XYZ file of C-alpha atoms in Angstrom:
224
model
C -3.836 13.385 26.057
C -0.983 13.383 23.505
C -1.422 14.688 19.974
C -2.143 12.126 17.237
C 0.866 11.302 15.101
C -1.238 11.978 11.989
C -4.446 13.902 11.513
C -6.008 14.868 8.175
C -9.159 16.893 7.822
C -11.041 17.436 4.579
C -8.132 16.180 2.494
C -8.899 16.493 -1.205
C -7.090 15.902 -4.473
C -8.453 16.409 -7.979
C -6.885 16.218 -11.429
C -8.043 17.798 -14.659
C -8.104 15.505 -17.681
C -9.241 17.345 -20.757
C -12.539 18.926 -19.814
C -13.162 16.441 -17.001
C -12.215 16.778 -13.333
C -11.239 13.549 -11.600
C -11.645 13.574 -7.814
C -9.113 11.152 -6.312
C -9.558 12.111 -2.645
C -12.886 13.452 -1.418
C -12.654 15.074 2.012
C -10.604 12.417 3.817
C -10.603 12.643 7.627
C -8.056 10.284 9.189
C -6.359 10.039 12.583
C -3.459 7.759 13.522
C -2.509 7.698 17.196
C 0.972 7.253 18.618
C 2.115 3.639 18.325
C -0.920 2.629 16.235
C -0.571 0.552 13.075
C -3.394 1.259 10.633
C -4.128 -0.688 7.453
C -5.305 1.440 4.540
C -7.350 -1.037 2.549
C -8.746 -0.532 -0.915
C -8.635 -1.812 -4.494
C -6.224 -0.542 -7.105
C -7.200 2.971 -8.158
C -9.032 3.773 -4.924
C -6.625 6.598 -4.012
C -4.366 4.811 -1.499
C -1.085 5.895 -3.078
C -2.353 9.443 -3.527
C -3.273 9.625 0.156
C 0.175 8.380 1.168
C 1.824 10.905 -1.150
C -0.181 13.682 0.501
C 0.645 12.581 4.046
C 4.276 11.977 3.062
C 4.559 15.538 1.706
C 5.706 14.157 -1.625
C 3.315 16.236 -3.755
C 1.487 19.528 -3.565
C -1.919 20.491 -4.879
C -3.948 19.029 -2.013
C -6.832 20.722 -0.265
C -7.561 20.369 3.435
C -5.356 19.987 6.487
C -2.474 17.624 7.304
C -1.036 17.629 10.831
C 1.938 15.503 11.856
C 2.685 15.307 15.586
C 0.481 18.353 16.123
C 2.103 20.539 13.454
C 0.263 21.695 10.345
C 2.527 20.567 7.511
C 0.426 20.744 4.363
C 1.416 24.331 3.563
C 5.060 24.261 4.642
C 7.765 25.663 2.389
C 9.834 23.167 0.405
C 12.808 23.170 2.816
C 10.576 22.624 5.850
C 8.740 19.806 4.081
C 12.091 18.127 3.391
C 13.100 18.375 7.056
C 9.737 16.974 8.168
C 10.103 13.988 5.832
C 13.664 13.403 7.041
C 13.028 13.715 10.763
C 9.443 12.536 11.319
C 8.566 10.155 8.492
C 9.809 6.817 7.209
C 8.859 5.272 3.868
C 8.588 1.694 2.578
C 7.469 1.070 -0.991
C 6.476 -1.991 -3.005
C 9.888 -1.817 -4.683
C 12.763 -1.364 -2.271
C 14.648 1.451 -4.082
C 17.946 0.508 -2.430
C 21.158 2.059 -3.711
C 22.760 -0.716 -5.786
C 26.388 0.251 -5.123
C 25.940 0.304 -1.334
C 25.747 -2.737 0.909
C 22.916 -3.352 3.381
C 24.521 -1.468 6.264
C 25.451 1.481 4.075
C 21.900 1.766 2.712
C 20.586 2.059 6.271
C 23.389 4.376 7.395
C 22.850 6.966 4.691
C 19.639 8.647 5.984
C 21.181 8.830 9.445
C 24.325 10.512 8.144
C 22.193 12.990 6.198
C 20.322 13.752 9.422
C 23.633 14.462 11.167
C 24.424 11.247 13.046
C 28.051 10.302 13.558
C 29.403 7.482 11.440
C 29.851 5.287 14.524
C 26.289 5.840 15.763
C 24.830 5.298 12.289
C 26.735 2.055 11.858
C 25.715 0.775 15.299
C 22.009 1.489 14.724
C 22.098 0.068 11.192
C 23.632 -3.179 12.394
C 21.097 -3.419 15.231
C 18.092 -2.877 12.953
C 19.296 -5.305 10.305
C 20.149 -7.929 12.914
C 16.662 -7.551 14.411
C 15.306 -8.314 10.929
C 17.351 -11.505 10.623
C 20.078 -10.100 8.382
C 23.085 -10.417 10.687
C 24.875 -12.562 8.111
C 24.009 -10.267 5.181
C 25.220 -6.886 6.408
C 27.923 -6.426 3.772
C 25.910 -7.769 0.846
C 24.757 -5.426 -1.897
C 21.119 -5.486 -3.062
C 21.957 -7.666 -6.077
C 23.265 -10.316 -3.665
C 20.077 -10.354 -1.597
C 16.738 -12.064 -2.195
C 13.593 -10.001 -2.706
C 12.516 -10.548 0.889
C 15.962 -9.591 2.189
C 15.997 -6.439 0.093
C 12.643 -5.422 1.516
C 13.909 -6.044 5.050
C 16.769 -3.643 4.355
C 14.190 -1.104 3.116
C 12.252 -1.526 6.373
C 15.419 -0.942 8.416
C 16.197 2.151 6.356
C 12.683 3.517 6.938
C 13.143 3.204 10.698
C 16.749 4.384 10.800
C 15.970 7.969 11.874
C 13.381 6.922 14.489
C 10.371 8.386 12.656
C 7.123 9.114 14.436
C 5.194 7.716 11.466
C 6.068 5.053 8.905
C 4.207 5.134 5.577
C 4.165 1.922 3.552
C 2.649 1.468 0.089
C 2.008 -2.232 -0.651
C 5.285 -3.112 1.143
C 4.986 -6.825 0.353
C 3.229 -6.471 -3.005
C 6.305 -7.579 -4.947
C 6.878 -10.726 -2.857
C 5.395 -14.203 -2.977
C 2.751 -15.092 -0.408
C 5.005 -17.002 1.998
C 7.708 -14.324 1.946
C 5.074 -11.600 2.336
C 3.849 -13.192 5.576
C 7.350 -13.326 7.041
C 8.413 -9.839 5.977
C 5.172 -8.230 7.178
C 5.415 -9.980 10.559
C 8.981 -8.728 11.002
C 7.999 -5.260 9.819
C 5.133 -4.996 12.309
C 7.249 -6.399 15.142
C 10.024 -3.878 14.514
C 7.644 -0.913 14.145
C 5.980 -1.824 17.435
C 9.341 -2.334 19.106
C 10.428 1.124 17.987
C 7.198 2.676 19.291
C 6.399 4.175 15.886
C 2.997 4.542 14.266
C 2.371 3.244 10.754
C -0.100 3.695 7.921
C 0.182 0.718 5.571
C -1.630 0.625 2.235
C -2.642 -2.804 0.986
C -5.363 -4.528 -1.005
C -4.849 -7.773 0.954
C -7.566 -8.348 3.578
C -5.615 -11.126 5.280
C -2.526 -8.984 5.797
C -4.630 -5.997 6.864
C -6.219 -8.113 9.609
C -2.816 -8.385 11.323
C -2.763 -4.646 12.020
C -4.383 -2.679 14.841
C -7.142 -1.092 12.798
C -8.450 -1.077 9.230
C -9.723 1.943 7.320
C -11.134 1.526 3.827
C -10.747 3.859 0.876
C -13.174 3.588 -2.030
C -13.321 6.114 -4.865
C -11.552 8.677 -2.678
C -13.876 8.309 0.311
C -12.606 6.871 3.600
C -14.735 4.665 5.839
């Protein structure tokens, strides 16, 4: 049997505020298998973003174990953490964080070029991903020339550009209206499945979560 794409054991995170200790994550055990799309459901303040930051190696100070594709990554040195994020993880946030001076294709090319892809290969993959997301006519448009839904599609393409094993998404449609959210999420899930990637998608929306393969719930730092 193949290794899970993601496995956390006893994951903990606490902050000190004055004399009080605030426990944000309380011994989280989570497994995401290859190709599985998991909804991380919970209200605001439940610890969803903190869990994604831990798994995405974006912050230190966590207790417990984090394994990505069978490798323990929680205690890696800074350079190794950067390489793991670049090569194995993709990220989609509520706000797209596109580079405003780059067009759609260039925004998707950049992570590939940083990884070492040739310009020709990066451009070919960027065009293919954006076309698959319905943006064939918007390739040379900058973010300011795109709608909110189009910008988020570009962010999805960028997240998948380096063929990550795991995509992490934090309220990826939270900044969109309901109708646009439905369309963007459907395209996101279709593309992730087509790429054979796994995904952990944080949301507070039960209806959107139901479209994924499995739902896990986080409440006051405890996963169920």
